[in-house]
Amino acid sequence: MIGITFDWKVFFDYLLPPDRLTRSALYLTLGISIVAQFFGVVFGLVSALMQRSKYRVLRFASGVYVWFFRGTPVIVQIFFIYFGANLFLGYDLFPRTLHLLFISIDGAVLAGAVALSINEGAYMSEIVRAGITAVDGGQMEAAKTVGLTQSQAMRRIVLPQAARVIMPPLGNEFNNMLKTTSLLAFISVRELFQDAEIRYSSSFKPVEYFSGVAVLYLFLTTLWSFVQRAIERKFSESDRDATVEGPGWTRRNFGRLVGGH
Amino acid sequence: MSLQQYIVDAQDVHKRFGRVEVLKGVTLQVKPQEVVCIIGASGSGKTTFLRTLNALETIDQGTIVVNGHRVGWTQDKNGSWVKLKERAMAEIRSEIGFVFQRFNLWPHMTALENIIEAPTRVRGQSKDEAIATAEELLRRVKLSDKRDVYPGRLSGGQQQRVAIARSLAMKPALMLFDEPTSALDPETIGEVLDVMKELALGGMTMVCVTHEMGFAREVSDRVVMMDGGVIIEEGTPEHFFSNPTHERTKQFLSKIL
Ligand SMILES: Nc1ncnc2c1ncn2[C@@H]1O[C@H](COP(=O)(O)OP(=O)(O)OP(=O)(O)O)[C@@H](O)[C@H]1O
Ligand SMILES: [Mg+2]
């Protein structure tokens, strides 16, 4: 019989509890995901607003951005930014360690986060655009008639309503982001997948470590799905306040009993 | 400042959507405190004309002066006409109230928040000051008890009254109404017309697109009939209801009366 037994000890040693290195890999995965998603939303918002600009250059630039970053593999973009920045700029934009004010960051981590942010921005651009389009045109017009400027109306009237439409796909994007960070293993960022890979290559227990790391990713995505559900519940509560017509629930259901009409 | 002769002075207004000319030379003047009702068949250009008055639509030919400002244009220091910047246009718009057929209240804000938004953002009023004005307006439209309610929980008639209050909060020199009651249940039409009537009695200058002939007869100083992108007949309400001259007017009135 050749090695078909699953080594449960390796599996549990890895997971229960994860050691210091795996924990910091977990934090790194989560941290990069949050940062990249945050900037992804920012870039997406800027790109979506550029797409609505009256200046053709801005619309064009935004179009090219979305076209390029949705049209090429993330891994290519990661390599391109990590190695290419060096090549084109003539100096090492992402050295081994970077000292930014109070913290020092691994250059690969920074390059990875930048690549994922820019890539995510292209997807968020489309999502934000769809959200803005979903808001009835009369909303912006009403804002104009009372003298709000275009940008005030966008900020105060349109975007808050677009946010309701944007939230669910944004949640899915973050779920994807948590998993996509694993590609940063290719530029030696010690996030969860790279951590598992290092352990496997010194032990030759691939199935144990890779099923272990699957559990860790599931832990993150499941945790996120709970957060996502809580956020969406909150949104739909205020939706109820905002859009349900007529009398309240009690009155509707027990109106005759309590003597209303 | 001399007393303005006209609040609205629209001369030979033309408007094209693509290759279709929707307004073919509309001329209308409205004096301070005058109430003008615009009637006419569907597609005759009533909404489009009303929207040109506060530059929701730009015009292709003609001039519009509202409350002393040329709509959409201004004179530079050499005296030649140049297009108005967006911010300046917004300022002019803030002096012109517009009430939509479908209310267009902002659903994520309460009735009060809808009303104080522009006074605080555009005029820079303090929140307290804006709230005091808003509460007074809510009293006037008889919705004080709906102060903190979201639009989704208001009936159509209530929403439209909040929308009117929202416009009034900017202390406009002119109010434009585009069929303000035609999206309402019959039983709530009256409450909106009452608010408009009171507004007219209070001396507000108003241009109303409406097919509420009772309102036109009782409140308006002048009725204007549009057909095919031009004004074909205008006169007092009495004139329209006793002996309209134009054949199209007769046809139209016989259909809706
Ligand atoms: N944004 C637009 N683009 C293209 N055509 C338009 C646009 N708005 C209006 N039109 C056309 O212009 C014409 C006049 O429309 P308008 O809405 O001004 O008529 P109306 O008199 O208000 O009619 P109704 O009584 O149905 O409200 C119609 O034929 C309409 O289809
Ligand atoms: Mg119309």
Coordinates of C-alpha atoms and ligand atoms in Angstrom, one line a residue:
Chain A
M1 CA 0.0 0.0 0.0
I2 CA 1.4 3.3 -0.9
G3 CA 0.6 6.5 1.0
I4 CA -3.2 6.7 0.7
T5 CA -3.7 7.4 4.3
F6 CA -4.6 10.9 5.3
D7 CA -2.4 12.1 8.1
W8 CA -4.9 13.6 10.5
K9 CA -2.2 14.6 13.0
V10 CA -0.5 16.9 10.4
F11 CA -4.0 18.3 9.5
F12 CA -4.9 19.0 13.1
D13 CA -1.5 20.3 14.1
Y14 CA -1.8 22.8 11.3
L15 CA -5.3 24.0 12.2
L16 CA -5.8 23.5 15.9
P17 CA -4.6 26.0 16.7
P18 CA -2.8 27.6 13.7
D19 CA 0.7 28.6 14.8
R20 CA 2.1 32.1 14.7
L21 CA 3.1 32.0 11.1
T22 CA -0.2 30.7 9.9
R23 CA -2.0 33.2 12.0
S24 CA 0.0 36.1 10.5
A25 CA -0.7 34.6 7.0
L26 CA -4.4 34.7 7.9
Y27 CA -4.2 38.3 9.0
L28 CA -2.3 39.2 5.9
T29 CA -4.9 37.6 3.6
L30 CA -7.6 39.4 5.4
G31 CA -5.7 42.7 5.6
I32 CA -4.8 42.7 1.9
S33 CA -8.4 41.8 1.0
I34 CA -9.8 44.7 3.0
V35 CA -7.3 47.2 1.7
A36 CA -7.7 46.1 -1.9
Q37 CA -11.5 46.0 -1.7
F38 CA -11.5 49.5 -0.1
F39 CA -9.4 51.0 -2.8
G40 CA -11.2 48.9 -5.4
V41 CA -14.4 50.7 -4.3
V42 CA -12.7 54.1 -4.4
F43 CA -11.3 53.5 -7.9
G44 CA -14.6 52.0 -9.1
L45 CA -16.5 55.1 -7.9
V46 CA -14.0 57.5 -9.5
S47 CA -14.1 55.5 -12.7
A48 CA -17.9 55.3 -12.8
L49 CA -18.2 59.0 -12.2
M50 CA -15.6 59.7 -15.0
Q51 CA -17.8 57.6 -17.3
R52 CA -20.6 60.1 -16.7
S53 CA -18.4 63.2 -17.2
K54 CA -19.1 65.6 -20.0
Y55 CA -15.4 65.5 -20.9
R56 CA -14.7 62.9 -23.5
V57 CA -11.1 62.4 -22.3
L58 CA -12.3 61.3 -18.9
R59 CA -14.9 58.9 -20.4
F60 CA -12.3 57.5 -22.7
A61 CA -9.7 57.0 -19.9
S62 CA -12.3 55.2 -17.8
G63 CA -13.3 53.0 -20.7
V64 CA -9.8 52.0 -21.4
Y65 CA -9.1 51.3 -17.7
V66 CA -12.1 49.0 -17.4
W67 CA -11.5 47.3 -20.8
F68 CA -7.8 46.5 -19.9
F69 CA -8.2 45.3 -16.4
R70 CA -11.3 43.2 -17.0
G71 CA -9.7 41.9 -20.2
T72 CA -6.5 40.5 -18.8
P73 CA -5.8 37.8 -16.1
V74 CA -5.2 39.2 -12.6
I75 CA -2.1 37.1 -12.3
V76 CA -0.6 38.9 -15.3
Q77 CA -1.5 42.2 -13.8
I78 CA 0.2 41.2 -10.5
F79 CA 3.4 40.2 -12.3
F80 CA 3.2 43.3 -14.5
I81 CA 3.0 45.6 -11.6
Y82 CA 5.5 43.8 -9.4
F83 CA 8.2 43.3 -12.0
G84 CA 7.1 45.8 -14.6
A85 CA 7.1 48.8 -12.4
N86 CA 10.8 48.2 -11.8
L87 CA 11.5 47.9 -15.5
F88 CA 9.6 50.9 -16.7
L89 CA 10.3 53.3 -13.9
G90 CA 14.0 52.5 -13.8
Y91 CA 14.1 52.0 -10.1
D92 CA 12.7 49.5 -7.6
L93 CA 9.2 50.7 -6.8
F94 CA 8.6 47.7 -4.6
P95 CA 11.9 46.8 -2.8
R96 CA 12.2 44.0 -0.3
T97 CA 11.1 46.3 2.5
L98 CA 9.4 49.7 2.3
H99 CA 9.4 52.2 5.1
L100 CA 6.3 54.3 5.1
L101 CA 6.2 56.7 8.0
F102 CA 5.8 54.4 11.0
I103 CA 5.4 51.0 9.4
S104 CA 7.6 49.0 7.1
I105 CA 5.9 46.9 4.4
D106 CA 7.2 44.0 2.3
G107 CA 7.5 45.4 -1.3
A108 CA 5.7 42.3 -2.7
V109 CA 2.8 42.8 -0.3
L110 CA 2.4 46.4 -1.4
A111 CA 2.7 45.5 -5.1
G112 CA 0.1 42.8 -4.7
A113 CA -2.3 45.1 -2.9
V114 CA -1.9 47.7 -5.5
A115 CA -2.5 45.2 -8.4
L116 CA -5.6 43.8 -6.7
S117 CA -7.0 47.3 -5.9
I118 CA -6.6 48.4 -9.5
N119 CA -8.1 45.2 -10.9
E120 CA -11.0 45.3 -8.4
G121 CA -11.6 49.0 -9.3
A122 CA -12.4 47.9 -12.9
Y123 CA -15.1 45.5 -11.7
M124 CA -16.5 47.9 -9.1
S125 CA -16.7 50.6 -11.8
E126 CA -19.3 48.5 -13.7
I127 CA -21.1 47.7 -10.4
V128 CA -21.3 51.4 -9.3
R129 CA -22.3 52.4 -12.8
A130 CA -25.2 49.9 -12.7
G131 CA -26.2 51.2 -9.3
I132 CA -26.3 54.8 -10.4
T133 CA -28.3 53.9 -13.5
A134 CA -30.8 52.1 -11.4
V135 CA -31.7 55.3 -9.6
D136 CA -34.7 56.9 -11.2
G137 CA -33.8 60.0 -13.3
G138 CA -36.5 62.0 -11.6
Q139 CA -34.4 61.9 -8.4
M140 CA -31.5 63.9 -10.0
E141 CA -34.0 66.3 -11.7
A142 CA -35.8 67.1 -8.5
A143 CA -32.4 67.8 -6.9
K144 CA -31.6 70.2 -9.8
T145 CA -34.9 72.1 -9.5
V146 CA -34.2 73.1 -5.9
G147 CA -30.7 74.3 -6.9
L148 CA -28.4 71.5 -5.9
T149 CA -25.4 71.3 -8.2
Q150 CA -24.6 68.1 -10.1
S151 CA -22.0 66.9 -7.6
Q152 CA -24.2 67.8 -4.6
A153 CA -27.0 65.9 -6.1
M154 CA -24.8 62.9 -6.9
R155 CA -23.4 62.8 -3.3
R156 CA -26.6 63.5 -1.4
I157 CA -29.4 62.1 -3.5
V158 CA -28.2 59.5 -6.1
L159 CA -25.3 57.7 -4.5
P160 CA -27.1 56.9 -1.2
Q161 CA -29.8 55.3 -3.2
A162 CA -27.4 53.6 -5.6
A163 CA -25.7 52.1 -2.5
R164 CA -28.7 49.8 -1.9
V165 CA -28.2 48.3 -5.4
I166 CA -24.4 48.2 -5.0
M167 CA -24.3 46.3 -1.7
P168 CA -25.1 42.8 -2.7
P169 CA -22.6 42.5 -5.6
L170 CA -20.0 44.3 -3.5
G171 CA -20.4 41.6 -0.9
N172 CA -19.8 39.0 -3.6
E173 CA -16.7 40.9 -4.8
F174 CA -15.2 40.8 -1.3
N175 CA -15.9 37.0 -1.1
N176 CA -13.9 36.7 -4.4
M177 CA -11.2 39.0 -3.1
L178 CA -10.6 36.8 -0.1
K179 CA -9.8 33.9 -2.4
T180 CA -8.0 35.9 -5.2
T181 CA -5.3 37.0 -2.7
S182 CA -4.0 33.5 -3.0
L183 CA -2.5 34.5 -6.3
L184 CA 0.0 36.7 -4.4
A185 CA 1.8 33.4 -3.6
F186 CA 3.3 33.7 -7.0
I187 CA 5.2 36.8 -5.9
S188 CA 6.2 35.2 -2.6
V189 CA 3.8 37.0 -0.4
R190 CA 3.3 34.8 2.7
E191 CA -0.5 34.8 2.7
L192 CA -2.5 31.7 3.5
F193 CA -1.8 29.8 0.3
Q194 CA 1.9 30.6 0.3
D195 CA 2.1 29.5 3.9
A196 CA 0.5 26.2 3.1
E197 CA 2.7 25.7 0.2
I198 CA 5.9 26.3 2.2
R199 CA 4.7 23.7 4.8
Y200 CA 3.8 21.2 2.1
S201 CA 7.2 21.5 0.3
S202 CA 9.1 20.7 3.5
S203 CA 6.8 17.9 4.5
F204 CA 5.4 16.4 1.2
K205 CA 2.0 16.3 2.7
P206 CA 0.1 18.2 0.0
V207 CA -3.4 16.9 0.7
E208 CA -3.2 17.6 4.4
Y209 CA -2.0 21.1 4.0
F210 CA -4.2 22.1 1.1
S211 CA -7.4 20.7 2.6
G212 CA -6.3 22.5 5.8
V213 CA -5.9 25.8 3.9
A214 CA -9.3 25.2 2.3
V215 CA -10.8 25.1 5.8
L216 CA -9.1 28.4 6.6
Y217 CA -10.5 30.1 3.5
L218 CA -13.9 28.7 4.3
F219 CA -13.6 30.1 7.8
L220 CA -13.0 33.6 6.2
T221 CA -15.7 33.4 3.6
T222 CA -18.3 32.0 6.0
L223 CA -17.5 34.7 8.5
W224 CA -18.0 37.3 5.8
S225 CA -21.3 35.8 4.6
F226 CA -22.6 36.4 8.2
V227 CA -21.4 40.0 8.1
Q228 CA -22.9 40.4 4.7
R229 CA -26.3 39.1 5.7
A230 CA -26.3 41.4 8.7
I231 CA -25.6 44.4 6.5
E232 CA -28.2 43.4 4.0
R233 CA -30.8 42.9 6.7
K234 CA -30.0 46.4 8.0
F235 CA -30.5 47.8 4.5
S236 CA -33.8 46.0 3.9
E237 CA -35.1 47.3 7.3
S238 CA -34.6 50.9 6.2
D239 CA -36.0 49.9 2.8
R240 CA -39.2 48.9 4.6
D241 CA -39.3 52.3 6.2
A242 CA -38.6 54.0 2.9
T243 CA -40.8 52.2 0.4
V244 CA -43.7 50.4 2.0
E245 CA -46.9 52.2 1.4
G246 CA -50.0 52.6 3.5
P247 CA -50.6 51.6 7.1
G248 CA -48.2 49.8 9.3
W249 CA -48.0 46.0 9.8
T250 CA -50.3 45.8 12.8
R251 CA -52.9 48.0 11.3
R252 CA -52.8 46.0 8.0
N253 CA -53.1 42.7 9.7
F254 CA -55.2 43.4 12.7
G255 CA -56.9 46.6 11.5
R256 CA -60.4 45.2 12.0
L257 CA -59.7 43.8 15.4
V258 CA -58.2 47.0 16.8
G259 CA -61.0 49.0 15.3
G260 CA -59.1 50.9 12.5
H261 CA -60.4 51.0 9.0
Chain B
M1 CA -34.5 97.9 -8.8
S2 CA -37.5 98.7 -10.9
L3 CA -40.5 96.5 -10.5
Q4 CA -40.3 93.6 -12.9
Q5 CA -42.9 93.7 -15.6
Y6 CA -42.8 89.9 -16.2
I7 CA -41.7 87.0 -14.1
V8 CA -41.6 84.8 -17.2
D9 CA -40.8 86.3 -20.6
A10 CA -40.4 83.5 -23.1
Q11 CA -40.0 84.6 -26.7
D12 CA -40.2 82.3 -29.8
V13 CA -39.0 79.2 -28.0
H14 CA -38.0 76.3 -30.2
K15 CA -37.0 72.9 -29.1
R16 CA -35.9 69.9 -31.1
F17 CA -35.4 66.3 -29.9
G18 CA -33.2 64.8 -32.6
R19 CA -35.0 65.7 -35.8
V20 CA -38.4 66.2 -34.3
E21 CA -39.3 69.8 -33.5
V22 CA -41.4 69.6 -30.4
L23 CA -41.7 73.4 -29.6
K24 CA -42.2 75.5 -32.7
G25 CA -42.0 79.0 -31.4
V26 CA -43.8 79.4 -28.1
T27 CA -44.2 82.9 -26.7
L28 CA -45.6 83.4 -23.2
Q29 CA -45.4 86.2 -20.7
V30 CA -46.4 85.9 -17.1
K31 CA -46.8 88.9 -14.8
P32 CA -46.0 88.8 -11.1
Q33 CA -48.8 87.1 -9.1
E34 CA -50.4 85.8 -12.2
V35 CA -51.7 82.2 -12.4
V36 CA -51.5 80.7 -15.9
C37 CA -52.9 77.2 -16.7
I38 CA -51.6 75.4 -19.8
I39 CA -53.9 72.9 -21.4
G40 CA -53.6 70.8 -24.5
A41 CA -53.6 67.3 -25.9
S42 CA -51.0 64.7 -25.0
G43 CA -47.7 65.3 -27.0
S44 CA -48.5 68.9 -27.7
G45 CA -45.3 70.0 -25.8
K46 CA -46.6 71.2 -22.5
T47 CA -44.1 69.4 -20.3
T48 CA -41.3 70.2 -22.6
F49 CA -42.1 73.9 -22.5
L50 CA -42.4 74.0 -18.8
R51 CA -39.0 72.2 -18.5
T52 CA -37.3 74.8 -20.7
L53 CA -38.4 77.5 -18.2
N54 CA -35.9 76.3 -15.6
A55 CA -33.4 74.8 -18.1
L56 CA -34.2 71.2 -17.5
E57 CA -34.2 71.3 -21.3
T58 CA -32.0 73.6 -23.3
I59 CA -33.6 75.4 -26.1
D60 CA -32.5 75.6 -29.8
Q61 CA -33.9 79.0 -30.6
G62 CA -35.5 81.9 -28.8
T63 CA -35.0 83.5 -25.4
I64 CA -36.3 82.9 -21.9
V65 CA -36.1 85.4 -19.1
V66 CA -37.3 84.3 -15.7
N67 CA -37.3 86.6 -12.7
G68 CA -34.9 88.9 -14.5
H69 CA -32.3 86.2 -15.4
R70 CA -31.8 85.0 -19.0
V71 CA -32.2 81.2 -18.6
G72 CA -29.0 79.4 -19.6
W73 CA -27.1 82.4 -20.7
T74 CA -25.2 85.4 -19.2
Q75 CA -23.4 88.4 -20.5
D76 CA -19.6 88.6 -20.2
K77 CA -17.8 91.8 -19.6
N78 CA -17.8 92.6 -23.3
G79 CA -21.5 92.3 -23.4
S80 CA -21.7 89.2 -25.5
W81 CA -23.8 86.2 -24.4
V82 CA -22.1 83.1 -23.1
K83 CA -23.4 79.9 -21.7
L84 CA -24.0 79.9 -17.9
K85 CA -21.8 77.8 -15.7
E86 CA -23.5 75.0 -14.0
R87 CA -23.3 76.5 -10.5
A88 CA -24.8 79.8 -11.7
M89 CA -27.6 77.9 -13.4
A90 CA -28.2 76.0 -10.2
E91 CA -28.6 79.3 -8.4
I92 CA -31.2 80.5 -10.9
R93 CA -33.0 77.2 -10.6
S94 CA -33.2 77.5 -6.9
E95 CA -35.5 80.5 -7.4
I96 CA -37.9 78.5 -9.5
G97 CA -40.1 75.8 -7.9
F98 CA -40.9 72.8 -10.0
V99 CA -43.5 70.2 -9.0
F100 CA -43.5 66.9 -10.9
Q101 CA -46.3 64.7 -11.9
R102 CA -44.6 61.8 -10.0
F103 CA -43.5 63.9 -7.0
N104 CA -39.8 62.7 -7.1
L105 CA -39.4 62.9 -3.3
W106 CA -36.1 61.5 -2.1
P107 CA -37.1 58.1 -0.6
H108 CA -34.1 57.9 1.8
M109 CA -35.0 61.1 3.5
T110 CA -37.9 61.9 5.8
A111 CA -40.5 64.6 4.8
L112 CA -38.6 67.1 6.9
E113 CA -35.2 66.1 5.5
N114 CA -36.6 66.4 2.0
I115 CA -37.6 70.0 2.8
I116 CA -34.5 71.2 4.6
E117 CA -32.0 69.7 2.1
A118 CA -31.7 72.5 -0.3
P119 CA -32.0 75.5 2.1
T120 CA -29.1 74.1 4.1
R121 CA -26.9 72.9 1.2
V122 CA -27.7 75.6 -1.4
R123 CA -28.5 78.7 0.8
G124 CA -26.3 77.7 3.7
Q125 CA -29.0 78.2 6.2
S126 CA -28.4 76.8 9.7
K127 CA -30.2 73.6 10.4
D128 CA -32.4 75.2 13.1
E129 CA -33.4 77.9 10.8
A130 CA -34.3 75.5 8.0
I131 CA -36.2 73.3 10.3
A132 CA -38.3 76.2 11.6
T133 CA -39.2 77.1 8.1
A134 CA -39.9 73.5 7.1
E135 CA -42.2 73.0 10.1
E136 CA -44.1 76.1 9.2
L137 CA -44.4 74.8 5.6
L138 CA -45.6 71.4 6.8
R139 CA -48.3 73.2 8.8
R140 CA -49.4 75.0 5.7
V141 CA -49.7 71.8 3.7
K142 CA -51.4 70.2 6.7
L143 CA -48.8 67.5 7.2
S144 CA -47.2 68.5 10.6
D145 CA -47.8 65.0 11.9
K146 CA -45.8 63.4 9.0
R147 CA -42.6 65.4 9.8
D148 CA -40.5 62.3 10.4
V149 CA -42.1 59.9 8.0
Y150 CA -40.4 58.5 4.9
P151 CA -42.1 59.2 1.5
G152 CA -42.8 55.5 1.0
R153 CA -45.3 55.6 3.9
L154 CA -47.2 58.6 2.5
S155 CA -50.1 58.5 0.2
G156 CA -49.7 60.1 -3.3
G157 CA -51.5 63.3 -2.2
Q158 CA -49.4 63.6 0.9
Q159 CA -46.2 63.0 -1.1
Q160 CA -47.2 65.7 -3.6
R161 CA -47.9 68.2 -0.8
V162 CA -44.4 67.5 0.7
A163 CA -43.0 68.0 -2.8
I164 CA -44.7 71.4 -2.9
A165 CA -43.4 72.3 0.5
R166 CA -39.9 71.2 -0.6
S167 CA -40.1 73.7 -3.5
L168 CA -41.5 76.5 -1.3
A169 CA -38.7 76.2 1.2
M170 CA -36.4 77.9 -1.4
K171 CA -38.8 80.9 -1.4
P172 CA -39.2 80.7 -5.2
A173 CA -40.3 83.7 -7.3
L174 CA -42.2 81.3 -9.6
M175 CA -43.8 77.9 -9.2
L176 CA -44.1 75.5 -12.1
F177 CA -46.5 72.6 -11.9
D178 CA -46.5 69.7 -14.4
E179 CA -49.8 67.9 -14.1
P180 CA -49.4 67.7 -10.3
T181 CA -52.6 65.7 -9.7
S182 CA -52.7 63.3 -12.7
A183 CA -50.8 60.5 -10.9
L184 CA -53.1 60.7 -7.9
D185 CA -56.1 58.7 -6.7
P186 CA -59.3 60.7 -7.2
E187 CA -59.9 61.1 -3.5
T188 CA -56.5 62.8 -2.9
I189 CA -56.6 65.2 -5.8
G190 CA -58.6 67.8 -3.8
E191 CA -56.1 68.2 -1.0
V192 CA -53.4 69.0 -3.5
L193 CA -55.5 71.5 -5.4
D194 CA -56.5 73.1 -2.1
V195 CA -52.8 73.7 -1.3
M196 CA -52.3 75.2 -4.8
K197 CA -55.3 77.4 -4.5
E198 CA -54.1 78.8 -1.2
L199 CA -50.7 79.4 -2.8
A200 CA -52.3 81.3 -5.6
L201 CA -54.4 83.4 -3.2
G202 CA -51.2 84.2 -1.3
G203 CA -49.9 85.9 -4.4
M204 CA -47.5 83.2 -5.8
T205 CA -46.8 83.5 -9.6
M206 CA -47.7 80.1 -11.0
V207 CA -47.6 78.3 -14.3
C208 CA -49.6 75.0 -14.2
V209 CA -50.0 72.3 -16.7
T210 CA -53.3 70.8 -15.7
H211 CA -56.5 69.3 -16.9
E212 CA -58.3 70.1 -13.7
M213 CA -60.8 72.5 -15.3
G214 CA -62.5 73.3 -12.0
F215 CA -59.1 74.6 -10.8
A216 CA -58.4 76.5 -14.0
R217 CA -61.8 78.2 -13.9
E218 CA -61.6 79.1 -10.2
V219 CA -58.0 80.0 -9.7
S220 CA -56.3 80.9 -12.9
D221 CA -56.1 84.4 -14.5
R222 CA -55.4 83.0 -17.9
V223 CA -55.6 79.7 -19.8
V224 CA -53.3 78.8 -22.6
M225 CA -54.0 76.1 -25.1
M226 CA -51.1 74.4 -26.8
D227 CA -51.3 72.2 -29.9
G228 CA -48.5 70.8 -32.0
G229 CA -45.8 72.7 -30.3
V230 CA -47.3 76.2 -30.4
I231 CA -49.9 78.2 -28.4
I232 CA -53.0 78.3 -30.5
E233 CA -55.3 80.2 -28.2
E234 CA -55.2 82.0 -24.9
G235 CA -57.7 84.0 -22.8
T236 CA -59.6 84.2 -19.5
P237 CA -61.1 81.0 -18.1
E238 CA -64.5 82.4 -19.0
H239 CA -63.5 82.8 -22.6
F240 CA -62.5 79.2 -22.8
F241 CA -65.5 77.8 -21.1
S242 CA -68.1 80.0 -22.9
N243 CA -66.9 80.5 -26.4
P244 CA -63.5 79.1 -27.4
T245 CA -62.7 80.2 -31.0
H246 CA -60.3 77.6 -32.3
E247 CA -61.7 74.4 -33.6
R248 CA -59.0 72.3 -31.9
T249 CA -59.8 73.9 -28.6
K250 CA -63.4 73.1 -28.9
Q251 CA -62.6 69.5 -29.7
F252 CA -60.2 69.2 -26.8
L253 CA -62.5 70.8 -24.3
S254 CA -65.5 68.7 -25.4
K255 CA -63.4 65.6 -24.7
I256 CA -62.3 66.5 -21.2
L257 CA -65.3 68.4 -19.8
Ligands
LIG1 N1 -36.5 63.5 -24.0 C1 -37.2 63.4 -25.1 N2 -36.6 62.8 -26.2 C2 -37.3 62.6 -27.3 N3 -38.6 63.0 -27.5 C3 -39.2 63.6 -26.5 C4 -38.5 63.8 -25.2 N4 -39.4 64.4 -24.3 C5 -40.5 64.6 -25.0 N5 -40.4 64.1 -26.3 C6 -41.5 64.2 -27.3 O1 -41.9 65.5 -27.4 C7 -43.3 65.6 -27.6 C8 -43.9 66.5 -26.6 O2 -43.8 65.9 -25.4 P1 -44.4 66.6 -24.0 O3 -44.0 65.6 -22.9 O4 -43.8 67.9 -23.9 O5 -45.9 66.6 -24.3 P2 -47.1 66.9 -23.2 O6 -47.9 68.0 -23.9 O7 -46.5 67.2 -21.9 O8 -47.9 65.6 -23.2 P3 -48.6 64.8 -22.0 O9 -50.0 65.5 -21.9 O10 -48.7 63.4 -22.5 O11 -47.8 65.0 -20.8 C9 -43.8 64.1 -27.6 O12 -44.0 63.7 -28.9 C10 -42.7 63.4 -26.9 O13 -42.7 62.1 -27.4
MG2 MG -46.6 66.2 -20.0

